[in-house]
XYZ file of C-alpha atoms in Angstrom:
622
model
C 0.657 112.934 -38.375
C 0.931 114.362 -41.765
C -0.213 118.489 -41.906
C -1.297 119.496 -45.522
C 1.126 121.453 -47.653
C -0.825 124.630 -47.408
C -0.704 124.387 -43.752
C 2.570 126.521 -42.295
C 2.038 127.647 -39.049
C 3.624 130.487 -37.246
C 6.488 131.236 -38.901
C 7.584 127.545 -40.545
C 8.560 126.970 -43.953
C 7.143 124.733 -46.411
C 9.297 121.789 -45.044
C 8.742 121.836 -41.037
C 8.374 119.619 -38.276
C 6.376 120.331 -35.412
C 7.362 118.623 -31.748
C 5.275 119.065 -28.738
C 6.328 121.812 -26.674
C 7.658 120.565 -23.400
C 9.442 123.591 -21.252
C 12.372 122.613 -19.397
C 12.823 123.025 -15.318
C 15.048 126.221 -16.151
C 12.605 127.337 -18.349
C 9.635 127.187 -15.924
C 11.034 128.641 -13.175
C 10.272 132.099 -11.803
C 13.605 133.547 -12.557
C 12.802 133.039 -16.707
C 9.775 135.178 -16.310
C 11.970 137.951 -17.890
C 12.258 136.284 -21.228
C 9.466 136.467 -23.517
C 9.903 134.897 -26.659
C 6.898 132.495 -27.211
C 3.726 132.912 -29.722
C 0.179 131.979 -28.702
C -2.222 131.417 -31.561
C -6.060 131.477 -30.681
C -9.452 131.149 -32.438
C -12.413 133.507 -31.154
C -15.447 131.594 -30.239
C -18.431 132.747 -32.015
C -19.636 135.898 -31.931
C -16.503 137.040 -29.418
C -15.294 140.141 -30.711
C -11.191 141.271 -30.630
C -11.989 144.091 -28.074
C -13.770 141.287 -25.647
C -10.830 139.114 -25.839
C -8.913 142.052 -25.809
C -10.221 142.921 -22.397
C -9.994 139.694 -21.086
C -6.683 138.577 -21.704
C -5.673 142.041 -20.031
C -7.270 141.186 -16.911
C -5.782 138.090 -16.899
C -2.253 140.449 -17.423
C -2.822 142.014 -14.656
C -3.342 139.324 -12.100
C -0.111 138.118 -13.531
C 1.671 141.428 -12.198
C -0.087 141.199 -8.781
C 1.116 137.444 -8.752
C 5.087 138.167 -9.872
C 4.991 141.792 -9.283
C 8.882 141.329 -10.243
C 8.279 139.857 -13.733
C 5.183 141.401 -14.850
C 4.591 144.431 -13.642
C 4.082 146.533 -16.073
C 3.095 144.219 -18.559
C -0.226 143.536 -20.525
C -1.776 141.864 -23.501
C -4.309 142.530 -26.451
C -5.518 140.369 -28.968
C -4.448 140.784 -32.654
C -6.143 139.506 -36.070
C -3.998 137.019 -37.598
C -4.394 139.034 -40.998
C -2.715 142.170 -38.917
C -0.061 140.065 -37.780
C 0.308 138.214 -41.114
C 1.183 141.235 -43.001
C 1.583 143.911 -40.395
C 4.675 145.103 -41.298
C 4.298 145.306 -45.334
C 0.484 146.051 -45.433
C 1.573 149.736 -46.228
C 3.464 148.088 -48.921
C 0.930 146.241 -50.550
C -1.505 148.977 -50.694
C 1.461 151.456 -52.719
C 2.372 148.698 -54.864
C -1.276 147.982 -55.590
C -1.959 151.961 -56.430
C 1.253 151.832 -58.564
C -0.179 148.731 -60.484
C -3.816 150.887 -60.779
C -1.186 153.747 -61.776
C -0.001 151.994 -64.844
C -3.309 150.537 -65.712
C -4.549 153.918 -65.977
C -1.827 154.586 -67.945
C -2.032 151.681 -70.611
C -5.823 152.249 -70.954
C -5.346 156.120 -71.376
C -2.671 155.169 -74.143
C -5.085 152.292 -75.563
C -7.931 154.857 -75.744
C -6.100 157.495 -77.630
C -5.199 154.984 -79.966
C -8.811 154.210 -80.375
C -9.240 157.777 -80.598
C -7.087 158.041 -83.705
C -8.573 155.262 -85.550
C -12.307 156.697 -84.686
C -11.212 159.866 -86.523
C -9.957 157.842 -89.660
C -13.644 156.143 -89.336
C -15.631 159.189 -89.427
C -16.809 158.784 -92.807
C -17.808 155.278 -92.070
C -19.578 155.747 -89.019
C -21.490 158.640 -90.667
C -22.387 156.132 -93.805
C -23.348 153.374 -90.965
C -25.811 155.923 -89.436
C -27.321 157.543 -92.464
C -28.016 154.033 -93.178
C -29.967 153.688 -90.562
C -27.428 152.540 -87.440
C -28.480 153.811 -83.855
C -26.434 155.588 -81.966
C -26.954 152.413 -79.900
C -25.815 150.122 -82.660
C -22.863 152.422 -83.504
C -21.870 151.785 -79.609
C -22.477 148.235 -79.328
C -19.962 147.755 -82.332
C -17.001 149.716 -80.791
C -17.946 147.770 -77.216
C -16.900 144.839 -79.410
C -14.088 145.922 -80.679
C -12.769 147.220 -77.242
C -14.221 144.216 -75.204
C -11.613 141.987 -77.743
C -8.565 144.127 -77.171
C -9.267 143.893 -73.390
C -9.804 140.009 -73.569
C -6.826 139.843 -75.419
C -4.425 141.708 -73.105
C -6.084 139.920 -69.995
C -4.954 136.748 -71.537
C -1.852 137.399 -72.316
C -1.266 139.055 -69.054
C -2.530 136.162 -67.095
C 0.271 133.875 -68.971
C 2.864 136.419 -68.202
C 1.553 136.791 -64.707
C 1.486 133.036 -64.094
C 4.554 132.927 -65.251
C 6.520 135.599 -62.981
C 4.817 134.336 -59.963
C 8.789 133.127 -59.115
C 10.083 135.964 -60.130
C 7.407 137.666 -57.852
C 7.849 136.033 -54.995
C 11.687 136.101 -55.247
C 10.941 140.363 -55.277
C 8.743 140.530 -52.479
C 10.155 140.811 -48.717
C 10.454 137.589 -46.549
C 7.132 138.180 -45.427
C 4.976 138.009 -48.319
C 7.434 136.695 -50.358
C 7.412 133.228 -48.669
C 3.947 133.015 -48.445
C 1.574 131.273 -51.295
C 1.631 133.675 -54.063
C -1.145 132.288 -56.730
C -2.964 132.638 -59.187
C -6.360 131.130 -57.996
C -10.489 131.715 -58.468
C -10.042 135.120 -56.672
C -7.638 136.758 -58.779
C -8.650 135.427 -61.964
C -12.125 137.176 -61.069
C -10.757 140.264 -60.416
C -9.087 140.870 -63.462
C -11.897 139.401 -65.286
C -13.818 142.227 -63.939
C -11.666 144.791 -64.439
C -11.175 143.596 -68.565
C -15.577 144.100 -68.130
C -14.602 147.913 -67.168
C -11.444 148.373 -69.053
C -13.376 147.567 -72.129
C -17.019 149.416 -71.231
C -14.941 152.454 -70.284
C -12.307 152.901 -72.806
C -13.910 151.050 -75.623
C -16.989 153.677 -75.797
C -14.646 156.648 -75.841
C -14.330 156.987 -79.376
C -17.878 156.746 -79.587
C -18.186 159.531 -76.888
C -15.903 161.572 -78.474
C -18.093 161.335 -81.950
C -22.041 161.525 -80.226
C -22.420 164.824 -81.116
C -20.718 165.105 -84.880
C -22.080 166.729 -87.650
C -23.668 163.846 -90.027
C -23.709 165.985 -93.369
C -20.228 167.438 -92.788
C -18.911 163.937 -92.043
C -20.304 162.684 -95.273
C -18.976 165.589 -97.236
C -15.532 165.039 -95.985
C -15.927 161.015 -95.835
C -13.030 160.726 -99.187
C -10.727 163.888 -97.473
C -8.636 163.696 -94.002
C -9.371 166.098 -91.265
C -7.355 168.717 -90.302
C -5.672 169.687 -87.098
C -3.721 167.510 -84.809
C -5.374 166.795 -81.714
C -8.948 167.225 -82.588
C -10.288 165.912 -80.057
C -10.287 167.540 -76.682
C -11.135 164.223 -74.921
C -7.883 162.636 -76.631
C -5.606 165.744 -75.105
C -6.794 165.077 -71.934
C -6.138 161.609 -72.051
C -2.933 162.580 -72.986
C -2.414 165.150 -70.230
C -3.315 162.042 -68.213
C -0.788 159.851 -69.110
C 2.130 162.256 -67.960
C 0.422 163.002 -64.804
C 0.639 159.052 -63.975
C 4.076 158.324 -65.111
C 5.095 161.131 -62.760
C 3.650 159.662 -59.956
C 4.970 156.699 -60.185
C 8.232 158.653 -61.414
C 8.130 160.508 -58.041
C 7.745 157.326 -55.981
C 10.447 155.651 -57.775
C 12.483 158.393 -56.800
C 11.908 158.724 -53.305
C 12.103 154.893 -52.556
C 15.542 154.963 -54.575
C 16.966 157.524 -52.597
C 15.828 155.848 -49.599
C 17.251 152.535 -50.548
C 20.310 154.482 -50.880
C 20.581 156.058 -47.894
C 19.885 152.665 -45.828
C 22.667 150.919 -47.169
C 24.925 154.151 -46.429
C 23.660 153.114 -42.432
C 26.618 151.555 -40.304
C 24.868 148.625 -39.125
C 27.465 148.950 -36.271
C 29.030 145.325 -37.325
C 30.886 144.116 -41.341
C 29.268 141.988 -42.867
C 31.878 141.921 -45.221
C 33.976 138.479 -45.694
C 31.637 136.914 -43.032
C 29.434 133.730 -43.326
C 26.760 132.958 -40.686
C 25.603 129.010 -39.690
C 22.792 128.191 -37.427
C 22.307 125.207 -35.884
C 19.469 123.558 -33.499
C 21.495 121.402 -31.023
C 19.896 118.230 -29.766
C 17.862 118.407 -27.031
C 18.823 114.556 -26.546
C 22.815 114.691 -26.786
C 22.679 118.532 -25.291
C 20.164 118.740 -22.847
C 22.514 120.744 -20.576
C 24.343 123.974 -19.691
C 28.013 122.292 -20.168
C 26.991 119.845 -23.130
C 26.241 122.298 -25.319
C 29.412 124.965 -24.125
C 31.449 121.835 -24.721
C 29.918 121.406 -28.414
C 30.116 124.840 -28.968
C 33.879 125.273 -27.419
C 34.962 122.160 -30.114
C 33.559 123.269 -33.150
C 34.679 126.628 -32.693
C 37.939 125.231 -32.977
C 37.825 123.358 -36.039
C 35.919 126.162 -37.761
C 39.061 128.026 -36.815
C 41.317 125.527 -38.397
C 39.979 125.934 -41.644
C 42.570 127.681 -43.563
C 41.690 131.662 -44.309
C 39.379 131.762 -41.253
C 40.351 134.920 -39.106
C 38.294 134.987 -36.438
C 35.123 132.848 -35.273
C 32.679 133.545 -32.819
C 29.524 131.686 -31.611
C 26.249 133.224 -30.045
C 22.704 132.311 -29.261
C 20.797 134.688 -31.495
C 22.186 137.655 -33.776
C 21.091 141.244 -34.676
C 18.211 142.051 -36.681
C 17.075 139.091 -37.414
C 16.441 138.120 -33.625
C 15.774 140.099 -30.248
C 15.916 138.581 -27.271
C 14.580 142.127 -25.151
C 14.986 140.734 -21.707
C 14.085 142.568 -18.325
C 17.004 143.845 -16.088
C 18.163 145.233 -12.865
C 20.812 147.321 -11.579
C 22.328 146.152 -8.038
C 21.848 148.610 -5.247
C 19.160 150.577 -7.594
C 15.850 150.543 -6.703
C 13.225 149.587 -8.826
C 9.934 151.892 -9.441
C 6.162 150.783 -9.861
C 6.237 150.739 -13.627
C 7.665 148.305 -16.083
C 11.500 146.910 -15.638
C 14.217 148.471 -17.644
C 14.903 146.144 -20.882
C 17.618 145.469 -22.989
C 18.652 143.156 -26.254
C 20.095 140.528 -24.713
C 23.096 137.944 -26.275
C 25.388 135.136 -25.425
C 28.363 135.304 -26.956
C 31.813 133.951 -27.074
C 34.880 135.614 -26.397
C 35.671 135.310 -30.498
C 32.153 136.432 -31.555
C 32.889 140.260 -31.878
C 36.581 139.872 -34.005
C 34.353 137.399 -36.411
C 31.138 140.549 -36.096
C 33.627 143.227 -36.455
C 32.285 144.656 -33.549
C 34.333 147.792 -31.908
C 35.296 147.623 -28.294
C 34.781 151.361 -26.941
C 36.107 150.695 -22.969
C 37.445 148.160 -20.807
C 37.701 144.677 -22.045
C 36.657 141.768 -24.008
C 35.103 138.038 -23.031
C 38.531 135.690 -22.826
C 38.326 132.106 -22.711
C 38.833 132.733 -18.486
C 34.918 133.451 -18.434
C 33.279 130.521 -18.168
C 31.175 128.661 -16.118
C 32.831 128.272 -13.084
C 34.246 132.146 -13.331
C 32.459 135.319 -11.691
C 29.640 136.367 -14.049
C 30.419 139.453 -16.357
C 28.571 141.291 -18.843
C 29.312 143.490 -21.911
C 27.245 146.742 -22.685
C 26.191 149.034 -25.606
C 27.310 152.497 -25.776
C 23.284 152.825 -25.872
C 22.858 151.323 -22.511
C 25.484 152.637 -20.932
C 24.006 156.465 -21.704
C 20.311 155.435 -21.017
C 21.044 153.966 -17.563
C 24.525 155.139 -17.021
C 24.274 158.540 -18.001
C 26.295 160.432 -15.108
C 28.562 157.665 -13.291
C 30.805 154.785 -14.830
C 29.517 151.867 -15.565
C 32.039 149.243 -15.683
C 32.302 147.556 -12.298
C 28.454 147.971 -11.860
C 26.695 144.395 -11.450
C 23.312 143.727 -13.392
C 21.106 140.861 -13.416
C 19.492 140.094 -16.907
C 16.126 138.313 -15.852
C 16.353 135.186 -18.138
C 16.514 132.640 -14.958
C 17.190 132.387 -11.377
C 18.810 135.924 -9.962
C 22.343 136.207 -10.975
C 24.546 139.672 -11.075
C 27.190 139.936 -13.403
C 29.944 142.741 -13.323
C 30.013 144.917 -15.770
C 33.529 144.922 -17.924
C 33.244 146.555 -20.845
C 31.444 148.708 -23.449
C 31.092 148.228 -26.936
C 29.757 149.706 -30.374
C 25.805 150.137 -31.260
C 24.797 147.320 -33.405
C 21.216 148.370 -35.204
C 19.204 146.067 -33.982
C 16.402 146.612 -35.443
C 18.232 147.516 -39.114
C 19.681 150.442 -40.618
C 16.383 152.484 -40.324
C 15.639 152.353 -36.643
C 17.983 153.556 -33.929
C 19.874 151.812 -31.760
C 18.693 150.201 -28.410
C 20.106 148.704 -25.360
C 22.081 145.905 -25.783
C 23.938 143.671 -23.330
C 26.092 140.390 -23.730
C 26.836 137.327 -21.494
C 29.450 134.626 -21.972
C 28.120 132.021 -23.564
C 30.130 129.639 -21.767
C 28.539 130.736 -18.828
C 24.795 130.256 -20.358
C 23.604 128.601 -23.228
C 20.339 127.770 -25.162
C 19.711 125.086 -28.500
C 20.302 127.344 -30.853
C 23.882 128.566 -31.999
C 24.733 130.880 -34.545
C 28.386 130.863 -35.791
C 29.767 133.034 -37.442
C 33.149 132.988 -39.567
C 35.252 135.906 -40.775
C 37.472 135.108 -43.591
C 40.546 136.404 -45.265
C 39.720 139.150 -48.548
C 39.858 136.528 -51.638
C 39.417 133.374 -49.511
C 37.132 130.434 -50.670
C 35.279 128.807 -48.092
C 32.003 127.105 -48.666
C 29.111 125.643 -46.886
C 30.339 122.301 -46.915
C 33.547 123.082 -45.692
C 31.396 124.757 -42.962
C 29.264 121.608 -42.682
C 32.197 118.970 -42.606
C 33.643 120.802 -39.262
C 30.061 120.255 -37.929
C 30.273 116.403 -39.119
C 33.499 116.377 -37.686
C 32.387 117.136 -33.821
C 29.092 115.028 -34.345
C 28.371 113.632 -37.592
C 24.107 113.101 -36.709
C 23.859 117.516 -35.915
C 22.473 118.701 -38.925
C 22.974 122.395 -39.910
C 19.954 124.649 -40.535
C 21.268 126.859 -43.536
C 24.583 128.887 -44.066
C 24.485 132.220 -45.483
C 27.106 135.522 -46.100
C 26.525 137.737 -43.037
C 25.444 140.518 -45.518
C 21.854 138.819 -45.804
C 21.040 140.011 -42.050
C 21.797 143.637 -44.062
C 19.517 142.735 -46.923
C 16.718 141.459 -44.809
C 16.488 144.535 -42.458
C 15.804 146.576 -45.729
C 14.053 144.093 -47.743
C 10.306 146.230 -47.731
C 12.530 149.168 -48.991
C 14.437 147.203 -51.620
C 11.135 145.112 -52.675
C 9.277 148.655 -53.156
C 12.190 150.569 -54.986
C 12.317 147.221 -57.455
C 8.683 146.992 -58.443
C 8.099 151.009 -58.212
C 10.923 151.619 -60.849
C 9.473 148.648 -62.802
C 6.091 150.332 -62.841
C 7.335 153.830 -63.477
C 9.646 152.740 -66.176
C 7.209 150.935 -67.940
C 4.743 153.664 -67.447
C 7.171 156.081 -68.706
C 8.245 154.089 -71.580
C 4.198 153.619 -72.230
C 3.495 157.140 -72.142
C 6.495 158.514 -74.520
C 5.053 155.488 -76.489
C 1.319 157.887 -76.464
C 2.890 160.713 -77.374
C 5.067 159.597 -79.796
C 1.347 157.992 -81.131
C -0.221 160.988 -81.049
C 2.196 163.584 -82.950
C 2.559 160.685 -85.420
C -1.232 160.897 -86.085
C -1.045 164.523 -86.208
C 1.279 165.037 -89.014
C 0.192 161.998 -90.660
C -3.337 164.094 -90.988
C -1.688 167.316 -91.709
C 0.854 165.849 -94.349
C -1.141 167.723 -97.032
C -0.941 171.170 -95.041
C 2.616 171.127 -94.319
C 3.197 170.605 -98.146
C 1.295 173.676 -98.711
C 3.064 175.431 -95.973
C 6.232 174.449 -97.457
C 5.427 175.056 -100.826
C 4.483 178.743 -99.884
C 7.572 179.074 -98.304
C 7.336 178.080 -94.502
C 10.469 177.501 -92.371
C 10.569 173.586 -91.696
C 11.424 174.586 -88.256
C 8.945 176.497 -87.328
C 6.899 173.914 -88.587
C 8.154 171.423 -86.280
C 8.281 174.100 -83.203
C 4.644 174.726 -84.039
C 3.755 171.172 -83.978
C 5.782 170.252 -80.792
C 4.023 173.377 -78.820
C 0.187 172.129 -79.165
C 1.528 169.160 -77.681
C 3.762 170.882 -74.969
C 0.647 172.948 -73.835
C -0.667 169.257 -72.708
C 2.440 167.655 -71.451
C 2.983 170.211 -69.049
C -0.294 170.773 -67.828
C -0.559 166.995 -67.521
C 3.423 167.659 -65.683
C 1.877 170.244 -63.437
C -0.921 168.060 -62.276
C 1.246 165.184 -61.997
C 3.378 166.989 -59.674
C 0.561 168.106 -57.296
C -0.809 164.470 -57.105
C 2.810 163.019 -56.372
C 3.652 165.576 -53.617
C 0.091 164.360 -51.786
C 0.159 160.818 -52.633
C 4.198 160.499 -51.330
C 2.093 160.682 -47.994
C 1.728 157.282 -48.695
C 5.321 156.240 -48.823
C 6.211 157.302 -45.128
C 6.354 154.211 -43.704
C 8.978 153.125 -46.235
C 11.476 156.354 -46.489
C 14.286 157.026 -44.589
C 16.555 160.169 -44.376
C 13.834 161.889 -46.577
C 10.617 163.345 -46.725
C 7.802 162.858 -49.060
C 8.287 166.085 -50.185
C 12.370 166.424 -51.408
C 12.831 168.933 -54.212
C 16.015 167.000 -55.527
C 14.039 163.864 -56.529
C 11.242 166.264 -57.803
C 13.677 168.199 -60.033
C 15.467 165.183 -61.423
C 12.007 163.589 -62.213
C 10.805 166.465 -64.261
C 13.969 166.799 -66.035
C 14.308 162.731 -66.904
C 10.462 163.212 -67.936
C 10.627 166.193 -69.876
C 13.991 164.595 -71.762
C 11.840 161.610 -72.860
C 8.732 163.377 -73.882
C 10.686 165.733 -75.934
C 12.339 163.139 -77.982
C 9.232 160.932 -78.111
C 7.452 164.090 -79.666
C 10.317 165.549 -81.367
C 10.971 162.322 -83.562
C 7.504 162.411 -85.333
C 7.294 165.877 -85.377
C 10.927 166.529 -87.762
C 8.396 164.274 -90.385
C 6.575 167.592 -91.049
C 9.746 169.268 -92.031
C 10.472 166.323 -94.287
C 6.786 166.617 -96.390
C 7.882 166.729 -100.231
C 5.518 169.882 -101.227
C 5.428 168.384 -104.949
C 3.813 165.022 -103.725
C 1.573 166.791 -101.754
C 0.298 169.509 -104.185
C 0.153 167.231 -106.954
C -2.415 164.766 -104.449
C -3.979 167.859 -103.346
């Protein structure tokens, strides 16, 4: 059969295959009850609610722990929405990247109004003609609606094109997660930013007219042929002002935090290099490698002509690798009883003897897997520094036997300890982790990975041709740098501090854009006053300190604001910082200061105009 290209499954790409599952002898037995790494998809019949099925599957748990009391004790289920599993682990990031986007909306229609603003004052005299002619106040409205539905139509279009366009560049951004999923630009979205153009333009477009309800017809005749005085006359358009800065730092403030948190994640030891390492996974055959010793033999030769490759230092294979898979298997400690609750558990990893040289992993005590551990040798097992103080924490460990419940009851000696690896990424902290020869047992899947000289070249196809080499019909699944397991534990962090920056800058760059707008304006009204001024002897400092001030009385009460709504809405970024809080008064210092820099140039660069008004020019127009 033939599935439809929207159709992807539990966790398939765009190009999959799907096979019927058939579980092996090994894998049905008893003794496999330990491992639990299989998905079950379900649709609710109608008018079953989550909590029902909830309930039911949990009974169901339960007589599963009264029928393998060894396996499942302990254990239960519960029923989750396929939306909550979908995007469980970035729907905290959707929501703060869709308040930043409403952040710099707010931002560009603040500016956009002030700008209408400006141009309303300019049309005074008009607008006072139009309604001593006989215009409503109605008319006078529908006429700016107009003009403000156009200029939202306008940007909507264009930013549909753009956003069509990025949609790549988008999904490239976004974690694994949401990034792989179908990001488009369909019916729904289309819809909702026609609606929002609808209240962009009702909104902002009847500002200017809001801002003018209540003027004085006979004075705005009067003065129809003269400009107004005073910069900033209209209260509305200082608030609107005051806005803007209070939304750039916002998003200044998240920017900041989400940096600083990217920062410190990839300061982490992720208790292995990724440095100079490539990773290949492969899917062996269930045909050619159905068992135990075809696959260790596989494994065993291609190890070796990995390792002949020339700049290859060390090369180790494995069943599954950190962060990007956990294997959290139940165990048991020989000659230690076992309580009524739930079995200890531990990360779980078959390895080969030259699998921590090519991790970089440290050895802490006693000794390494050697080539003398294989199938027909006494089982042994490796252990975490983690494990060995959780479940170790006042005796030795090595010589201790422990039987990892992946199949039919088997002790293996303890022989060594070895570093943490994060296992969950940089951000969480490290768990139990234990590690079996992989000569000893095996699954389908390998992961190999290769540690090269610094400054050697080695490529996927030289990867692929040792592959080709031990069977020329195994394909390989993909072959990355070893760094990507890195990247991929902090992709929600990296994805935010990307897009937040992009928002803030451009929110920032917007707003110094408003400002610089509005002082513009300003002295382009008062050019006639400062010529006076001037003429009678004013300093042209002073004049531009004076003009500078009205607007710093509204940049920093729109900074004060700002401040107050970034320190409660940071609440919102706590499931995406690290090593930091939401409320860090280094980030909130450097953000005021970066803020305050750009607003004073974007006002101080119109406001030295006033100090340049020729007072002849303007007397003799005056």
């Amino acid at each position: 059969g033939v599935m439809p290209s929207t159709f992807t499954g539990v966790g398939a790409g765009s190009d999959a295959v799907w096979l019927p599952l058939a579980a092996t002898a090994e894998e049905r037995s008893d003794g496999a009850r330990g491992a639990r790494g299989y998905s079950v998809v379900g649709r609710l019949a109608p008018g079953v609610s989550v909590a029902a099925a909830t309930s039911e599957v949990a009974g169901l748990a339960q007589r599963l722990a009264q029928q393998y009391p060894d396996f499942s004790r302990g254990w239960s289920l519960r029923v989750v929405p396929w939306l909550d599993f979908a995007v469980g682990n970035v729907r905290s990031l959707l929501w703060v990247l869709l308040g930043a986007v409403a952040c710099v909306q707010a931002v560009v229609c603040a500016n956009v109004a002030n700008l209408l603003l400006a141009r309303a004052t300019g049309r005074t005299g008009e607008m006072a003609m139009r309604a001593a002619l006989g215009a409503s106040r109605g008319r006078l409205a529908q006429q700016l609606l107009v003009e403000g539905f156009l200029l939202a139509a306008l940007g909507a279009v264009a930013g549909g094109a753009f956003a069509c366009w990025g949609g790549s560049a988008l999904r490239a951004v976004l974690p694994g997660e949401v990034g792989n999923a179908e990001v488009r630009y369909d019916g729904a979205v289309v819809g909702f930013v026609a609606g929002l153009t609808v209240l962009t333009g009702l909104a902002f477009g009847l500002a200017p007219w809001v801002a003018n309800a209540r003027g004085d017809l006979l004075g705005a005749l009067k003065s129809a042929g003269r400009q107004a005085t005073g910069a900033g006359r209209h209260r509305l358009g200082r608030w609107l002002v005051a806005g803007e800065v209070a939304v750039a730092l916002v998003l200044l403030y998240g920017a900041g935090l989400l940096g600083g948190t990217l920062l410190k994640l990839t300061a982490v030891d992720p208790g292995f290099n990724p440095e100079h390492a490539y990773r290949m996974q492969l899917a062996l055959s269930a045909e050619r490698y159905g068992t135990h010793g075809q696959r260790a033999a596989f494994v065993r030769e291609l190890l070796a002509q990995v390792a002949a490759l020339p700049g290859v230092q060390a090369v180790g294979g494995t069943h599954a690798l950190p962060i990007v898979s956990n294997w959290s298997i139940d165990f048991a400690v020989a000659d230690r009883p076992v309580g009524d609750g739930a079995k200890p558990k531990t990360s779980f990893y078959a390895v080969t003897p030259g699998y921590f040289p090519a991790m970089g992993l440290r050895l802490v005590r006693g000794r390494l897997f050697t080539e003398r551990d294989d199938e027909k040798a006494p089982p042994v097992v490796l252990i975490s520094e983690t494990f060995a103080r959780q479940h170790f924490p006042h005796e030795d460990p090595l010589g201790r036997r422990i039987y990892i419940m992946k199949g039919p009851p088997r002790y293996g000696e303890i022989v060594g300890i070895v570093a943490d690896v994060r296992q969950g990424g940089p951000e969480q902290p490290s768990v139990a982790q234990a590690y079996e020869p992989l000569a000893q047992w095996s699954i389908g899947l390998v992961e190999v990975v290769v540690r090269v000289a610094p400054g050697a070249a080695l490529t996927a196809r030289d990867l692929q041709a040792r592959v080709f080499a031990v069977d020329k019909e195994q394909p390989v699944a993909f072959v990355e740098p070893l760094g990507g397991l890195v990247r991929s534990a902090t992709a929600r962090q990296r994805s935010a501090t990307v897009l937040f920056l992009a928002f803030a800058v451009v929110a920032l760059a917007i707003a110094a854009l408003g400002l610089y707008g509005v002082v513009a304006y300003g002295v382009a009204r008062r050019t006639r006053e400062f010529g006076v001024r001037l003429a009678l002897g004013a300093n042209p400092a002073t004049l531009v300190r004076g003009v500078m001030a009205q607007v710093a009385r509204w940049v920093l009460v729109g900074a004060a604001v700002g401040l107050v709504v970034a320190l409660v809405a940071a609440r919102a970024l706590d499931s995406l910082l690290f090593g930091t809080s939401a409320v860090d008064p280094a980030v909130l210092a450097g953000v005021v200061l970066v803020f305050l820099a750009v607003a004073g140039v974007a006002c101080w660069w119109p406001a030295r105009r006033a100090a340049q008004v020729d007072p002849v020019i303007s007397l003799a127009a005056e």
